[in-house]
PDB file of C-alpha atoms in Angstrom:
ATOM      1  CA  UNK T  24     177.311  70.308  65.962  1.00 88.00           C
ATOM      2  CA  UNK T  25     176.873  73.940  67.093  1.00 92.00           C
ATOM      3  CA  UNK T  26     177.107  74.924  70.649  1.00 93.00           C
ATOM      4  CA  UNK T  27     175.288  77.725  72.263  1.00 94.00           C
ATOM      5  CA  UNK T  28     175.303  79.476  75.628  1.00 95.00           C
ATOM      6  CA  UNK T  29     172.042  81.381  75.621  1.00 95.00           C
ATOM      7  CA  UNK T  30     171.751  82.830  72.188  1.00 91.00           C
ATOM      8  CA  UNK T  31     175.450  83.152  71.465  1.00 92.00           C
ATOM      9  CA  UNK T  32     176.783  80.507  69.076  1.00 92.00           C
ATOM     10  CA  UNK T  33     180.235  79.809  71.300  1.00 92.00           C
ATOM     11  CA  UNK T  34     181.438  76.692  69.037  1.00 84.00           C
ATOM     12  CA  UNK T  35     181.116  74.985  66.245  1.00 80.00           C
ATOM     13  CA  UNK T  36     183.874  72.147  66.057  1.00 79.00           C
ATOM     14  CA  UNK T  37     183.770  71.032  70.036  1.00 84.00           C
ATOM     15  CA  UNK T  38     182.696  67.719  70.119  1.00 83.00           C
ATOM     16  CA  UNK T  39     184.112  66.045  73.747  1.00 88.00           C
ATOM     17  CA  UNK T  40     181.267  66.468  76.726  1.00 90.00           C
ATOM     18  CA  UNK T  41     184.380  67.755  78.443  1.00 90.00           C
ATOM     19  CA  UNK T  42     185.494  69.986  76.161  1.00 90.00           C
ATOM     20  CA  UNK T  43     182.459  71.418  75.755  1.00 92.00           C
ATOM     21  CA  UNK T  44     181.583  71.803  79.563  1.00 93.00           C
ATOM     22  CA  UNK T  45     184.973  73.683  79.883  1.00 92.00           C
ATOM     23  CA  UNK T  46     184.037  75.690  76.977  1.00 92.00           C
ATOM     24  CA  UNK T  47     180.678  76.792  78.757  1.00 94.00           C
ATOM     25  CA  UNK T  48     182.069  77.352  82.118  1.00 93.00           C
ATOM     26  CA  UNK T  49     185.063  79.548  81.070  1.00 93.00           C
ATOM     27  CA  UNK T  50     181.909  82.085  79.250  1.00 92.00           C
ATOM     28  CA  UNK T  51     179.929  81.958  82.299  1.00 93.00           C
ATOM     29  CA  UNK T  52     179.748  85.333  84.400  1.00 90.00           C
ATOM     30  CA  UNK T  53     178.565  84.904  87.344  1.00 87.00           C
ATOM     31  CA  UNK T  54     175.928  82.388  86.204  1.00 91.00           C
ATOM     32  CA  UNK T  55     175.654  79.045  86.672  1.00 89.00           C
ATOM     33  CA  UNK T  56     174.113  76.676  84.299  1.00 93.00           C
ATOM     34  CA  UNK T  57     169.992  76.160  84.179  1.00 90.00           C
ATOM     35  CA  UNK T  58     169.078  73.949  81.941  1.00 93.00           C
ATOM     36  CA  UNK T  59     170.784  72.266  78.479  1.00 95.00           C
ATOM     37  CA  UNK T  60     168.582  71.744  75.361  1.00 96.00           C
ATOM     38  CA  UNK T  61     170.089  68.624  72.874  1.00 95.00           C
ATOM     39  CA  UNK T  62     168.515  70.006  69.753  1.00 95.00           C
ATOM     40  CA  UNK T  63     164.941  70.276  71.198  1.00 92.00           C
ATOM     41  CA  UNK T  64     165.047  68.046  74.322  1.00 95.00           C
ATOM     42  CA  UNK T  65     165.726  69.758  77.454  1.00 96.00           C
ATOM     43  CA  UNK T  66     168.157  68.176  79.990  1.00 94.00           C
ATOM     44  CA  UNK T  67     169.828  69.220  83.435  1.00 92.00           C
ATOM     45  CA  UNK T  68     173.488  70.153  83.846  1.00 90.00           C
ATOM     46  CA  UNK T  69     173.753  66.542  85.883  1.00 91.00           C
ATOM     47  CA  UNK T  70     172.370  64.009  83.202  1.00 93.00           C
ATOM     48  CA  UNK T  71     174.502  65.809  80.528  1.00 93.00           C
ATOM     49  CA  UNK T  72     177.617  65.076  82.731  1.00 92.00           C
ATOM     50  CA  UNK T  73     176.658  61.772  83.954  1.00 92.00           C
ATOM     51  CA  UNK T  74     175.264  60.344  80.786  1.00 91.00           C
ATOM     52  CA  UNK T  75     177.006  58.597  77.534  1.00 89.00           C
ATOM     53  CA  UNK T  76     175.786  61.067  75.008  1.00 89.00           C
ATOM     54  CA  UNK T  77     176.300  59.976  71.179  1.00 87.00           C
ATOM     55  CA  UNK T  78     177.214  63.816  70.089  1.00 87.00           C
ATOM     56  CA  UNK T  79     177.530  62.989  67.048  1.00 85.00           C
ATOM     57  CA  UNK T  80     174.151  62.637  66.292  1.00 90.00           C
ATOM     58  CA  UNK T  81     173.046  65.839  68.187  1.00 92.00           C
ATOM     59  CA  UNK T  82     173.178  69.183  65.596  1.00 92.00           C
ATOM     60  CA  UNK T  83     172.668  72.004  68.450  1.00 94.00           C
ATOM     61  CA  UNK T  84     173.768  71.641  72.015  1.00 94.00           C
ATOM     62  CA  UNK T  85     171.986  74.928  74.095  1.00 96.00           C
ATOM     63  CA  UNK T  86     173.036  75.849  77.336  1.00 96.00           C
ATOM     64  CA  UNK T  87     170.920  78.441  79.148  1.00 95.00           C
ATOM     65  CA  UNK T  88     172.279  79.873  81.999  1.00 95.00           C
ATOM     66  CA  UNK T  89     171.147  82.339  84.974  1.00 92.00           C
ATOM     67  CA  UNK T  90     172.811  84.548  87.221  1.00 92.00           C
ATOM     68  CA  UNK T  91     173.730  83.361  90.809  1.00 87.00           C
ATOM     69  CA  UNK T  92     171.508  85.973  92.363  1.00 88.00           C
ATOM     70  CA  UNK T  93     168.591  85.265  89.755  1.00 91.00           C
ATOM     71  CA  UNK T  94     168.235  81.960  90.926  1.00 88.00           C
ATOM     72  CA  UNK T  95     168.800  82.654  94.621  1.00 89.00           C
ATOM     73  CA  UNK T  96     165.972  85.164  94.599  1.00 92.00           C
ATOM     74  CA  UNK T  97     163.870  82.549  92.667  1.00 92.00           C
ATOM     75  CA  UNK T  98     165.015  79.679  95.372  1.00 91.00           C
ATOM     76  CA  UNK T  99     164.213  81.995  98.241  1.00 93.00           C
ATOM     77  CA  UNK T 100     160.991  83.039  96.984  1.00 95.00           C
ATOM     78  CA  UNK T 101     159.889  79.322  95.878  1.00 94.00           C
ATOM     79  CA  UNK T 102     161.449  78.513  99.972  1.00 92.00           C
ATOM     80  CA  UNK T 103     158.977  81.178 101.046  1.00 92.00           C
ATOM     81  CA  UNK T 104     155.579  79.488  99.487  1.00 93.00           C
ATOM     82  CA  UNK T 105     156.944  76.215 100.967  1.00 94.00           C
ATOM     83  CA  UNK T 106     157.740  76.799 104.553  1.00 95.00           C
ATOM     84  CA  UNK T 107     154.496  77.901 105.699  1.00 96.00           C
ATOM     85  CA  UNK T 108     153.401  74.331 104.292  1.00 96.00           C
ATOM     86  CA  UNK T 109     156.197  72.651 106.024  1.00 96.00           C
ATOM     87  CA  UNK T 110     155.131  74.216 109.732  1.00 96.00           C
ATOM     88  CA  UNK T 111     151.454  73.107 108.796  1.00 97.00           C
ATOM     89  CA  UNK T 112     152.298  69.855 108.095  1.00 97.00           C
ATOM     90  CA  UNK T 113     154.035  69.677 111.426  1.00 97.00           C
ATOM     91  CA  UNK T 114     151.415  70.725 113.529  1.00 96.00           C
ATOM     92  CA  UNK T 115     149.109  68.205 111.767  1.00 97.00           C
ATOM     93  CA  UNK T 116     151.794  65.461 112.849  1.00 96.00           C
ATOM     94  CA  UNK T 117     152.128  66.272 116.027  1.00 96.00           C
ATOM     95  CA  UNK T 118     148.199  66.053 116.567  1.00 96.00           C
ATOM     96  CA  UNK T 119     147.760  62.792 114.722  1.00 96.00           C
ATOM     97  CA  UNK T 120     150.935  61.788 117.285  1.00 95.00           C
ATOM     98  CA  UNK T 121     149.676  63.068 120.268  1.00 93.00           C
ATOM     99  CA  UNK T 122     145.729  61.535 119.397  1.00 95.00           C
ATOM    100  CA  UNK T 123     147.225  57.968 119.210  1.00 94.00           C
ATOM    101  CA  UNK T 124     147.788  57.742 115.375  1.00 96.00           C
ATOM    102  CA  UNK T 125     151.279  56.986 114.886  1.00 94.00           C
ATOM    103  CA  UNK T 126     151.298  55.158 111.517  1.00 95.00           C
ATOM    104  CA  UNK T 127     149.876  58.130 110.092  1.00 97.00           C
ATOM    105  CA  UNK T 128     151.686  60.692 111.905  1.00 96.00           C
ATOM    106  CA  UNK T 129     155.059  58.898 110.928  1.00 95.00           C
ATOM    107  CA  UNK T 130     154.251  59.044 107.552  1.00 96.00           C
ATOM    108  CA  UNK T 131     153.303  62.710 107.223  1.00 97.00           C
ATOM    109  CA  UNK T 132     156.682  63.401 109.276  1.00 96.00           C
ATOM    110  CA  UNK T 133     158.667  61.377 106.695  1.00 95.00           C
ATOM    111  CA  UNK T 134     157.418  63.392 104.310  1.00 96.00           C
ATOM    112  CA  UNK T 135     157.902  66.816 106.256  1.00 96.00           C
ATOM    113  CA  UNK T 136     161.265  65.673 106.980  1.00 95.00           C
ATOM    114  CA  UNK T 137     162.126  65.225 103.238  1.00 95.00           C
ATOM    115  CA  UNK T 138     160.657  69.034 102.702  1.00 94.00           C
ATOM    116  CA  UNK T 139     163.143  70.386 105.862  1.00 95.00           C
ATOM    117  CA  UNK T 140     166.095  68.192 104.248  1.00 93.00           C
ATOM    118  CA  UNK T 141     165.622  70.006 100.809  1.00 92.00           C
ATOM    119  CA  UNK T 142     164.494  73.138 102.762  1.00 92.00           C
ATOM    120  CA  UNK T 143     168.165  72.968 104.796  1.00 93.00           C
ATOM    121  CA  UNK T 144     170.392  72.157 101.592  1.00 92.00           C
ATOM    122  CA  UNK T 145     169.160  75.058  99.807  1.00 90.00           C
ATOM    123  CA  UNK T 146     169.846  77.801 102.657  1.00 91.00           C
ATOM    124  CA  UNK T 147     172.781  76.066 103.505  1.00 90.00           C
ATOM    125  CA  UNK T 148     173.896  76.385  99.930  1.00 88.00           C
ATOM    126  CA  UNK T 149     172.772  79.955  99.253  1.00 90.00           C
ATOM    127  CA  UNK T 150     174.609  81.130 103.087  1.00 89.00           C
ATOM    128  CA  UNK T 151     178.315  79.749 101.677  1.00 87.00           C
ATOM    129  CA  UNK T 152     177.371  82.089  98.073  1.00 83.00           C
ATOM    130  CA  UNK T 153     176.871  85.157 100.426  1.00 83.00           C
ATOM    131  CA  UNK T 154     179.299  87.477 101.412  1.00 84.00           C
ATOM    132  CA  UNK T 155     177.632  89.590 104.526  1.00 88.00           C
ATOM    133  CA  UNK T 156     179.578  87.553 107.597  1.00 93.00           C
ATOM    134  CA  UNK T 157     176.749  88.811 110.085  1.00 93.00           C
ATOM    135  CA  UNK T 158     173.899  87.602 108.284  1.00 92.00           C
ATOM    136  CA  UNK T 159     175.966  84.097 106.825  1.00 92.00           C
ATOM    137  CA  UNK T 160     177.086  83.922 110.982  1.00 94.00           C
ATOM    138  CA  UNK T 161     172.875  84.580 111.734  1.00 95.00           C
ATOM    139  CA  UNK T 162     171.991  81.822 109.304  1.00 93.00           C
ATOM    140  CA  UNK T 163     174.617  78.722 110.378  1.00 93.00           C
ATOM    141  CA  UNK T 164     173.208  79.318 114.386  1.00 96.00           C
ATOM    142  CA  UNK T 165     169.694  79.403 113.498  1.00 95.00           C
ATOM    143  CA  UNK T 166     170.815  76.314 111.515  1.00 94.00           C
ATOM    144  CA  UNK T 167     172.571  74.222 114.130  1.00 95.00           C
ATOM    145  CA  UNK T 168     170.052  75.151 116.305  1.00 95.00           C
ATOM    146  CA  UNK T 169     167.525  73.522 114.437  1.00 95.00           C
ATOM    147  CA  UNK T 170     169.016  70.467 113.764  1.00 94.00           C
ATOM    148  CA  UNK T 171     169.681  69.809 117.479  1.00 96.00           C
ATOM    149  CA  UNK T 172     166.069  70.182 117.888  1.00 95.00           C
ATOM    150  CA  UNK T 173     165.422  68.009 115.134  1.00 95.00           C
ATOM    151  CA  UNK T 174     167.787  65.145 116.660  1.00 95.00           C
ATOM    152  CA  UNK T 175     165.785  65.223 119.833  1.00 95.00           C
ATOM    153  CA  UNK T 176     162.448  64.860 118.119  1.00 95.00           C
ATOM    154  CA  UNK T 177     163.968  61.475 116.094  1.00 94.00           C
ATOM    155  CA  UNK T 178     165.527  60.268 119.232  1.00 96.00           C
ATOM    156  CA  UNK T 179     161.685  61.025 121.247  1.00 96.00           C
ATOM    157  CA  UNK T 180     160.337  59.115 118.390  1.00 94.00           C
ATOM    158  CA  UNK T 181     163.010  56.171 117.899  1.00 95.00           C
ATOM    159  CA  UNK T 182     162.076  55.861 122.059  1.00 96.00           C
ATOM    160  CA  UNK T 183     158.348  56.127 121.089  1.00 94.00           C
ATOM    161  CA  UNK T 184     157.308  59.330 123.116  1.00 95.00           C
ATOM    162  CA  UNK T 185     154.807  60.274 120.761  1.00 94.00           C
ATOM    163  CA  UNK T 186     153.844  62.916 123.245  1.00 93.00           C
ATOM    164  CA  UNK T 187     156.743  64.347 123.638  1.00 95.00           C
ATOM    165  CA  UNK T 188     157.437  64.086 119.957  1.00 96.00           C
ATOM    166  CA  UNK T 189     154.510  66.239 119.601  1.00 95.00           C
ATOM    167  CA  UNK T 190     155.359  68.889 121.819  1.00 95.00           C
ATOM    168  CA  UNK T 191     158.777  69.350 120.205  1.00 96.00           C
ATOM    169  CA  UNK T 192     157.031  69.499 116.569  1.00 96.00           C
ATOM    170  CA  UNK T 193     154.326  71.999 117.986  1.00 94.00           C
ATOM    171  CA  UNK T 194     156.291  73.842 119.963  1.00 93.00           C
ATOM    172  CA  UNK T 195     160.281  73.829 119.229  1.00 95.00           C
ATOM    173  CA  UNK T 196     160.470  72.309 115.350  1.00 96.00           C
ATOM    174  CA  UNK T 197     157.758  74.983 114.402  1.00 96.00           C
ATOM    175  CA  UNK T 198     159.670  77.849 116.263  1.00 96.00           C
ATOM    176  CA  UNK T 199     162.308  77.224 114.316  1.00 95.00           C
ATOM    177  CA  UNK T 200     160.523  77.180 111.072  1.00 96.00           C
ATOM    178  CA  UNK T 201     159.302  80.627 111.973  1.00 96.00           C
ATOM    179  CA  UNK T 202     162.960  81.502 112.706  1.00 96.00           C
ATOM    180  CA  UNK T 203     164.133  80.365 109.265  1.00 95.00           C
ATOM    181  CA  UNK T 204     161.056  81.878 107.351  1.00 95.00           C
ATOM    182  CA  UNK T 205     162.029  85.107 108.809  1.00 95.00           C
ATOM    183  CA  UNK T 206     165.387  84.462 108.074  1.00 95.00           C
ATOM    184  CA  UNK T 207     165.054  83.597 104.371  1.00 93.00           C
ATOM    185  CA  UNK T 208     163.153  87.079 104.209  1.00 93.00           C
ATOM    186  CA  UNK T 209     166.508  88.819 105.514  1.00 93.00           C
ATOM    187  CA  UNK T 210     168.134  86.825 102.681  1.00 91.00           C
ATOM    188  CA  UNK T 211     165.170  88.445 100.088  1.00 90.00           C
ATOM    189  CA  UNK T 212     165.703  91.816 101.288  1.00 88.00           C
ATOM    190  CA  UNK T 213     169.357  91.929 101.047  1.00 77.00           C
TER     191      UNK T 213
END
């Protein structure tokens, strides 16, 4: 089995999932791991570390990797397209809320709330990689903000003030998604 980090042949013998891992991570630069081809079938970093692999059958292992500020700039860019979504989709729940459709409106907030949860892991992730303390200091307040807005909009709908509820999505939740879209364009342009 031959293993390869992006077109460099890097070993030949290694045949542990551990080994190999070590192997890769002590070549990377300032990159972190994109995707892993087992001959021709591609594969994330996670199911090649979580998985019982039978190396032995498995002639070319191929990591490909990207640089940490590659695939920030991708992430913030791909956060960009999705946030204008995610404040649309808000103001459509907090009509259907405030016009008497709850079943609807709770499941279009579910699924807005998923978006914001993914939306929220990846700036949280990409402010601890920074190293400007003003901008990382910007980020975690807009952050906390943002959730404490968020709690009182759960705790106005586990009390079933749908109006209210909509007023904090129109008005507060979509603020804030304002805030962090021009936030994650500070994080572009630096």
């Amino acid at each position: 089995m031959k293993t390869y980090l992006n077109e460099n042949k890097i070993a030949e013998a290694v045949t542990e999932k551990n080994d190999i891992l070590e192997l890769v991570e002590s070549k990377l630069d300032n990159e972190i791991v994109d995707t892993i081809h087992l001959d021709e079938v591609e594969v994330s970093l996670e199911y090649f570390q979580e998985n019982e692999l039978d190396l032995e059958r498995i002639e070319r292992i191929k990591f490909e990797s990207k640089k940490v500020e590659q695939l920030i700039t991708e992430t913030l860019k791909e956060a960009e397209a999705y946030l204008p979504k995610l404040k649309n989709a808000l103001n459509n729940s907090a009509k259907l809320f405030k016009n008497g459709k709850e079943a609807d409106a709770s499941d279009l907030l579910d699924k807005t709330l998923e978006g914001i949860q993914w939306y929220l892991e990846v700036v949280n992730g990409i402010i601890s990689l920074i190293d400007n303390e003003e901008l990382k200091d910007k980020g975690n307040k807009i952050l906390a903000n943002f959730t404490q807005a968020l709690n009182r909009a759960m705790i106005a709908l586990q009390n079933k003030d749908y109006d209210y509820l909509g007023d904090l999505l129109e008005v507060e939740i979509v603020e804030y998604i304002d805030k962090l879209s021009y936030f994650n364009q500070e994080l572009l342009e630096k």
